[in-house]
Tab-separated table of C-alpha atoms in Angstrom:
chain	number	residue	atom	x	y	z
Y	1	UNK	CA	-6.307	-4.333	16.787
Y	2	UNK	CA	-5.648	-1.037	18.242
Y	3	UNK	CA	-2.350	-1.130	17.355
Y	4	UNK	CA	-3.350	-1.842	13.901
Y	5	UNK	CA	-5.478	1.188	14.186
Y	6	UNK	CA	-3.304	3.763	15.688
Y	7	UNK	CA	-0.875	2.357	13.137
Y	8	UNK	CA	-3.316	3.320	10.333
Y	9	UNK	CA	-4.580	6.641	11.763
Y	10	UNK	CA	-1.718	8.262	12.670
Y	11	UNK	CA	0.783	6.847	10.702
Y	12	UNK	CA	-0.448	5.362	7.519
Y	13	UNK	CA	2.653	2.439	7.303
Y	14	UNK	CA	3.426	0.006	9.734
Y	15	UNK	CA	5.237	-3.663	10.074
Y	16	UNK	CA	3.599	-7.101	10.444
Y	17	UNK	CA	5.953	-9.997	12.587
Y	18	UNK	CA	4.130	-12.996	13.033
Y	19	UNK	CA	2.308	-13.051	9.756
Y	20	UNK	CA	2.038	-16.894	8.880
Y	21	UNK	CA	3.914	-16.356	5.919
Y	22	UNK	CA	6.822	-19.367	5.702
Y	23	UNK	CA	10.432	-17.878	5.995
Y	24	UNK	CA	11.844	-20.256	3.868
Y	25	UNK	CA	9.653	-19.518	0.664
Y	26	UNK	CA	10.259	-15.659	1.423
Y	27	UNK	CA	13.838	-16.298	1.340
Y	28	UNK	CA	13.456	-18.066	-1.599
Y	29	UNK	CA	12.170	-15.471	-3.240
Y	30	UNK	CA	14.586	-12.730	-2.446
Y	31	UNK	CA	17.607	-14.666	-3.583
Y	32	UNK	CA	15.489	-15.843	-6.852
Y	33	UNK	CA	14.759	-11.940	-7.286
Y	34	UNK	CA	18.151	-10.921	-6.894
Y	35	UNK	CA	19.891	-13.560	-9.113
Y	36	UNK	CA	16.985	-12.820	-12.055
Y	37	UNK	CA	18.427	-9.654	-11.538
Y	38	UNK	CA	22.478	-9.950	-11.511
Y	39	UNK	CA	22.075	-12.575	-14.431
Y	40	UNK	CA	19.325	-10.540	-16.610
Y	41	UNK	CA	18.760	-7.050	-15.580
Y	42	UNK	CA	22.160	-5.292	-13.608
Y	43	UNK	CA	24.360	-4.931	-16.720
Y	44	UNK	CA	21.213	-3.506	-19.185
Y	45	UNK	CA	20.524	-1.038	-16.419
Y	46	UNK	CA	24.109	0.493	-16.353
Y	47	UNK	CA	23.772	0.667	-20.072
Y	48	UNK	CA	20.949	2.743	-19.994
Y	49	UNK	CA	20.141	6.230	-20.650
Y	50	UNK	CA	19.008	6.479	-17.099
Y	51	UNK	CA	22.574	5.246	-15.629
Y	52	UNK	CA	24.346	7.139	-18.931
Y	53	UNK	CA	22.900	10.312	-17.948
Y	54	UNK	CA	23.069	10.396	-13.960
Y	55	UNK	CA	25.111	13.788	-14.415
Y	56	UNK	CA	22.325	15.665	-15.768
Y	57	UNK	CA	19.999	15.358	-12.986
Y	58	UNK	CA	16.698	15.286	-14.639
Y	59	UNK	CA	13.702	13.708	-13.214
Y	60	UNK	CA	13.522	9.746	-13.258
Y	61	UNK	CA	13.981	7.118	-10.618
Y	62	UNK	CA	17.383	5.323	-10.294
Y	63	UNK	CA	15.650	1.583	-10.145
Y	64	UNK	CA	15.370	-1.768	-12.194
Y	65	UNK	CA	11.789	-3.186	-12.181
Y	66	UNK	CA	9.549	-4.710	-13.337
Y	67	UNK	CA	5.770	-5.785	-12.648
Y	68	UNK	CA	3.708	-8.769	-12.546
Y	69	UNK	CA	-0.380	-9.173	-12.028
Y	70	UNK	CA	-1.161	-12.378	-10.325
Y	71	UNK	CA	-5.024	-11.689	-9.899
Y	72	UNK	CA	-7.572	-11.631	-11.356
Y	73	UNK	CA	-5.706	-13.271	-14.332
Y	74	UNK	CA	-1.562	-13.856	-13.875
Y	75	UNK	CA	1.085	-12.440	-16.680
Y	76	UNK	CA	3.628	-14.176	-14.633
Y	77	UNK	CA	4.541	-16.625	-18.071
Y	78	UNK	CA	4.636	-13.327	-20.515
Y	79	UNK	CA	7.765	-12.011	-18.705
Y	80	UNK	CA	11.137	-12.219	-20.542
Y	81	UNK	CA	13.905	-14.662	-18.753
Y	82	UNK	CA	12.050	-15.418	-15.586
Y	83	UNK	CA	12.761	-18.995	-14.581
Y	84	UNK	CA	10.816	-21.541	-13.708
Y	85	UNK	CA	11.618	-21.917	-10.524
Y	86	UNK	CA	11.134	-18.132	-9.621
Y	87	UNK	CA	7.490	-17.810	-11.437
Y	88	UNK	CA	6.481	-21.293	-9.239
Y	89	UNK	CA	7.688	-19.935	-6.200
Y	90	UNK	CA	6.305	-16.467	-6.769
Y	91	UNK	CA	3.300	-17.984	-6.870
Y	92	UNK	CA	2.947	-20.018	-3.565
Y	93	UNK	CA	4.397	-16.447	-2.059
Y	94	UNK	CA	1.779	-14.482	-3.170
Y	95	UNK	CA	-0.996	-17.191	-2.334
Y	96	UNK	CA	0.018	-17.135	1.358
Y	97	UNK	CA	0.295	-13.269	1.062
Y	98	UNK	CA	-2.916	-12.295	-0.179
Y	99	UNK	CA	-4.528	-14.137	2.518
Y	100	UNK	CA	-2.631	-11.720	4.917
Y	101	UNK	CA	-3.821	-9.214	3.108
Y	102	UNK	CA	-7.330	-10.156	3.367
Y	103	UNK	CA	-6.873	-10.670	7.225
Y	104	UNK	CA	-5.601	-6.944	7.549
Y	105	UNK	CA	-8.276	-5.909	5.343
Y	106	UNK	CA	-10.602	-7.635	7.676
Y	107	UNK	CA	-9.024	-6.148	10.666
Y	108	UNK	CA	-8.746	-2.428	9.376
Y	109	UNK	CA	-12.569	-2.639	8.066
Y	110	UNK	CA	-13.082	-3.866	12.225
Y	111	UNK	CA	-11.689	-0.921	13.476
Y	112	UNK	CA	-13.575	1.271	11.375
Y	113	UNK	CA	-17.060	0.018	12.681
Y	114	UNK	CA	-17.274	-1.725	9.304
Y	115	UNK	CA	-18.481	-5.542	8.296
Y	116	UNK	CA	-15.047	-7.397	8.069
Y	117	UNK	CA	-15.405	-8.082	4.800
Y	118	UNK	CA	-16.056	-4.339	3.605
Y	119	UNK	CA	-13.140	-3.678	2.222
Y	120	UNK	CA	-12.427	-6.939	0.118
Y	121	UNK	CA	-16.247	-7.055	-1.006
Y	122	UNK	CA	-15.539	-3.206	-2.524
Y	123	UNK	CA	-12.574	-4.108	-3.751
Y	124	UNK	CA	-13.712	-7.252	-5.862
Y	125	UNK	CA	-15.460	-5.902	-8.573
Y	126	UNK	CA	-16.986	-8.679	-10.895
Y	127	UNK	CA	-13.930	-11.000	-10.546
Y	128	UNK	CA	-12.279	-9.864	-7.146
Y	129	UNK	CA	-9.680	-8.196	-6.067
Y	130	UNK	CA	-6.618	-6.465	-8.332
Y	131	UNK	CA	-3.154	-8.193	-7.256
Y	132	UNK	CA	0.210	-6.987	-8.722
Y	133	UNK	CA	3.909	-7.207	-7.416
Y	134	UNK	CA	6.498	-4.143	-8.637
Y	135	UNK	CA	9.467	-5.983	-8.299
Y	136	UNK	CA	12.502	-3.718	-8.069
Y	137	UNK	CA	16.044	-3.616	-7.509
Y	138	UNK	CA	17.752	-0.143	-6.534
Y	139	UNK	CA	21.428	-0.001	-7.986
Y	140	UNK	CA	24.454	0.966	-6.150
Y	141	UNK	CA	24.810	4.502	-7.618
Y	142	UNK	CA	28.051	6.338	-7.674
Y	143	UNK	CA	26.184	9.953	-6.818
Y	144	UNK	CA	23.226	9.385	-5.144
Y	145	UNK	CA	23.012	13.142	-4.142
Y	146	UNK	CA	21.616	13.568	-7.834
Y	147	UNK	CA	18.865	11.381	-8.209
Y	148	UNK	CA	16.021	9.687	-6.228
Y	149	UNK	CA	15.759	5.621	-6.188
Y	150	UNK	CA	12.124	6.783	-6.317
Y	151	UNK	CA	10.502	9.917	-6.209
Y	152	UNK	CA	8.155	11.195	-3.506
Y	153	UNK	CA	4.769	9.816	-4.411
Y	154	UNK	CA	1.528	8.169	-2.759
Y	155	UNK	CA	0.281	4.936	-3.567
Y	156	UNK	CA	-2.925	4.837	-5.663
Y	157	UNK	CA	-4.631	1.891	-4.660
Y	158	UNK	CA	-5.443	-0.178	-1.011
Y	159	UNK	CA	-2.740	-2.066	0.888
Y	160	UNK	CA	0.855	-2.887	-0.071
Y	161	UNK	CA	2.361	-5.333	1.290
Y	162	UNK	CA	6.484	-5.270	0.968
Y	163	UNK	CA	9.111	-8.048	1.458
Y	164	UNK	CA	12.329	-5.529	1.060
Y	165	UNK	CA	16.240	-5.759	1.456
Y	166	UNK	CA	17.827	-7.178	5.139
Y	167	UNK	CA	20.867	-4.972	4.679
Y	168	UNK	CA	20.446	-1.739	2.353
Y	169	UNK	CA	18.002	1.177	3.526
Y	170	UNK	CA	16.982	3.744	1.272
Y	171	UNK	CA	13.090	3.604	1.959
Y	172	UNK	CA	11.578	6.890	4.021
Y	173	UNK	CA	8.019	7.866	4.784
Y	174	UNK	CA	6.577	11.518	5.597
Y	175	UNK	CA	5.474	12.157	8.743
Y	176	UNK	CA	5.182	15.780	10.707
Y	177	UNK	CA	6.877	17.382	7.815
Y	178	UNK	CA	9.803	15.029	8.055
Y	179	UNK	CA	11.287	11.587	6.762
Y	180	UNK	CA	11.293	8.889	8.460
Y	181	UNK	CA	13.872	6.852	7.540
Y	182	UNK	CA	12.735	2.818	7.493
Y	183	UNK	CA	15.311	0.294	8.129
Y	184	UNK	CA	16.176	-3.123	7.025
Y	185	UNK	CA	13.650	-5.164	7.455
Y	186	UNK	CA	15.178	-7.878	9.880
Y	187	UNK	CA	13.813	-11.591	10.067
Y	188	UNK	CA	11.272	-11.344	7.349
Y	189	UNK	CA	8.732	-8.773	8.760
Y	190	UNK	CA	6.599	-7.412	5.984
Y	191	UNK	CA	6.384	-3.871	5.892
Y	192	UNK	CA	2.457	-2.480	5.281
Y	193	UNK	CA	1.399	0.923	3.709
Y	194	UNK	CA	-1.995	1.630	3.193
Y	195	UNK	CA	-3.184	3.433	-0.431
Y	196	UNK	CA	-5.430	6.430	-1.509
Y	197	UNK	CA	-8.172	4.164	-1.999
Y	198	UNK	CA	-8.292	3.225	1.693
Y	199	UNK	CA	-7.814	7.011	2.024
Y	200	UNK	CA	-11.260	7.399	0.326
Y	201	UNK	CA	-12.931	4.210	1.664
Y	202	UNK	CA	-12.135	5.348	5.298
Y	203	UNK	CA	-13.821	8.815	4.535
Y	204	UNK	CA	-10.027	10.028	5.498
Y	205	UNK	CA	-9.638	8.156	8.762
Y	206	UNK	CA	-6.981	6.006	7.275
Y	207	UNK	CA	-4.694	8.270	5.518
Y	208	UNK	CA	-2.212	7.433	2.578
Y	209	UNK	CA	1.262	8.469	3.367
Y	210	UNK	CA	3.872	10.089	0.560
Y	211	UNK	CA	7.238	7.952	0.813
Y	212	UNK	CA	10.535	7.888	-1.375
Y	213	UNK	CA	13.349	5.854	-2.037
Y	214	UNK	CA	16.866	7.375	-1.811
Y	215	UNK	CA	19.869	6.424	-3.943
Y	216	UNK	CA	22.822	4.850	-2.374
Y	217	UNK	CA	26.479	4.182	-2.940
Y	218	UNK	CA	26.678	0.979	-0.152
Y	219	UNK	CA	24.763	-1.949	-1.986
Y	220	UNK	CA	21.609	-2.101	-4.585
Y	221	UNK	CA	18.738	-2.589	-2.296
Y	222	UNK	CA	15.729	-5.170	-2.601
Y	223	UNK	CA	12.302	-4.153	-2.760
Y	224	UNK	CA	9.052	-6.931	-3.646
Y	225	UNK	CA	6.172	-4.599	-3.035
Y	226	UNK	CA	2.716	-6.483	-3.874
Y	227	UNK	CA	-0.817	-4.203	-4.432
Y	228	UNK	CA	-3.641	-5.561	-2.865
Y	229	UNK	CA	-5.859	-2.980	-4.977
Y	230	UNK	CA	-9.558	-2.814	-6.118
Y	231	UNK	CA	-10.674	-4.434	-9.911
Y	232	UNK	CA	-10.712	-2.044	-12.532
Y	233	UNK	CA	-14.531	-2.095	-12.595
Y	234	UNK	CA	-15.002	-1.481	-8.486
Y	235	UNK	CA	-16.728	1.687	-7.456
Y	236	UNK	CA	-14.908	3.630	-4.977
Y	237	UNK	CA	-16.707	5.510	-2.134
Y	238	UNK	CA	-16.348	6.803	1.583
Y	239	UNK	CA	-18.025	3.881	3.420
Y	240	UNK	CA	-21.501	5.566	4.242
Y	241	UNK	CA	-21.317	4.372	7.998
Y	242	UNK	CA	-17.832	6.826	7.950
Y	243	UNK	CA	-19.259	9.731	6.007
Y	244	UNK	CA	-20.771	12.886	8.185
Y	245	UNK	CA	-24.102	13.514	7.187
Y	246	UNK	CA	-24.566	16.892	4.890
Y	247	UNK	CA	-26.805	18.631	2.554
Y	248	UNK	CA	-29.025	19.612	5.951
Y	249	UNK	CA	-30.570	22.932	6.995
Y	250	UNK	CA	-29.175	24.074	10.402
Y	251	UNK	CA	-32.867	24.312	11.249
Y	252	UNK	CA	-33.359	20.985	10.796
Y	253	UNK	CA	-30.448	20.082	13.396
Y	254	UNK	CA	-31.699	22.271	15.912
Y	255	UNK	CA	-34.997	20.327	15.921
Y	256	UNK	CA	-33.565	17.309	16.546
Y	257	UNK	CA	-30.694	18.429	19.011
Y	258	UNK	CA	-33.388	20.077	20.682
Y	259	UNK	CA	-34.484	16.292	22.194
Y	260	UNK	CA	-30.998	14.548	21.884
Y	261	UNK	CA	-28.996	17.175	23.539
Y	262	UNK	CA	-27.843	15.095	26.299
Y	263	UNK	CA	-27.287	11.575	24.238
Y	264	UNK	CA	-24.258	10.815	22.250
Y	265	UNK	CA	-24.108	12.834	18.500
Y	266	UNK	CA	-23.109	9.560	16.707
Y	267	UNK	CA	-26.681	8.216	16.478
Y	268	UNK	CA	-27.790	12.229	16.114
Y	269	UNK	CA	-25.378	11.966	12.964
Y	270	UNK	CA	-26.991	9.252	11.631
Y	271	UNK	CA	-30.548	10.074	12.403
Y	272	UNK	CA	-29.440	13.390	10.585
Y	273	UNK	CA	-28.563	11.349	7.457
Y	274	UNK	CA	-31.801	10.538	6.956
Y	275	UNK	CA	-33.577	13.117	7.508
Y	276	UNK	CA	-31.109	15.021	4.718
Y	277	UNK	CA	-31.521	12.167	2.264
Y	278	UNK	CA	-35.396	12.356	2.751
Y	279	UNK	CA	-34.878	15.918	1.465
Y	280	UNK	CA	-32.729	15.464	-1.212
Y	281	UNK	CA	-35.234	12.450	-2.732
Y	282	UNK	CA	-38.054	15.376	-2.653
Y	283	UNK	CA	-35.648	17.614	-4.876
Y	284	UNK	CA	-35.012	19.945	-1.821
């Protein structure tokens, strides 16, 4: 757990071994992926305006994806030429993933003093949780050095949860000005970011990081990132046990520093929080 933390404050990404997923289904589901994609999606993308117009450099992403929603209600039968053995075992993946993402979810709401279930019960909504999977393939390109895979960006919602390529990098995350540059994922780790809506929820504790994709002439790499987001319908606010108290007069602080001087300011924060929401219900 205070790996997971440190891994969340000062980094914002971080990879999971050990995650009770089963290796064979996640294998499955990359070579699935990737033959959806060489039978039904490679030769359309080199067709396209995007692949057509590589010399002009303007601003799109050099990728091949496409998304599916799996909670609350699943698309996963509306999507063109997906075969029925990729949507059934798309579905046992994500049913053993989103109960690692509740567990991390547990974990990070732990470490932030929170009840374990904080972040799942302000994520739900009416009907739960929002679950999604961007499923992408990033072509072999002949001048990478003009275009991104995918351009520098934040995630908007809570965790992500990636199963991407064994052999062909291209994904980098910010951190200290710089790019980190994150490889391969060997034997099936899943690689974890954490979104702006953590961001908020954590009162800025757990910060969402901005990450890319790069282009690349050796291989099209493999990238199966699923949201673990909040409903449409959830309201979205720095846990109150997380946010510093405010809207106080100095004078007031004084007073009560004046007989808590020597105990720890955590309860003194608190004790201020009431005392300022007292005053704001009197219209002060």
């Amino acid at each position: 757990m205070a790996l997971l933390h440190q891994a969340c404050e000062k980094w914002g990404f971080f990879q999971v071994e050990n995650h009770g997923l089963e290796k064979k289904l996640m294998d499955k589901v990359k070579q699935l992926v990737n033959a959806h994609y060489e039978e039904n999606l490679k030769e359309s993308f080199y067709e396209s305006e995007i692949a057509k117009g590589l010399m002009n450099k303007c601003d799109v992403d050099w990728e091949s994806s496409f998304f599916i929603w799996h909670r609350p209600t699943s698309n996963i039968n509306e999507i063109h030429n997906l075969s029925e053995n990729l949507r059934q075992i798309m579905d046992e993946y994500i049913a053993q993933l989103i109960q690692l993402a509740e567990k991390l979810s547990q974990l990070m709401s732990e470490n932030l003093g929170l009840d374990k279930d904080y972040i799942k019960e302000t994520f739900s909504g009416a009907r739960g949780p929002s679950v999604g999977t961007k499923v992408a393939k990033y072509p072999e390109c002949p001048r990478p050095e003009l275009v991104r895979g995918l351009r520098e960006h934040t995630d908007a919602g809570g965790i992500i949860l990636l199963l991407q390529d064994e052999h062909v990098p291209g994904l980098e995350f910010s951190n200290d000005g710089g790019w980190i540059k994150i490889p391969p994922s060997k034997n099936n780790t899943i690689f974890v970011n954490t979104g702006d809506q953590v961001e908020v929820l954590s009162n800025g504790r757990y910060k969402s990081t901005l990450h890319r994709v790069m282009a690349g002439k050796d291989g099209s790499r493999l990238s199966i990132a699923t949201f673990y987001n909040p409903a449409g319908d959830a309201i979205i606010s720095p846990a109150p046990k997380l946010s510093y108290p405010h809207n106080y007069t100095f004078q007031d602080y004084l007073k009560l520093y004046a007989t808590t001087k020597f105990s720890d300011k955590g309860p003194r924060f608190e004790a201020m929080k009431k005392i300022a929401n007292g005053h704001s219900s009197h219209g002060v």
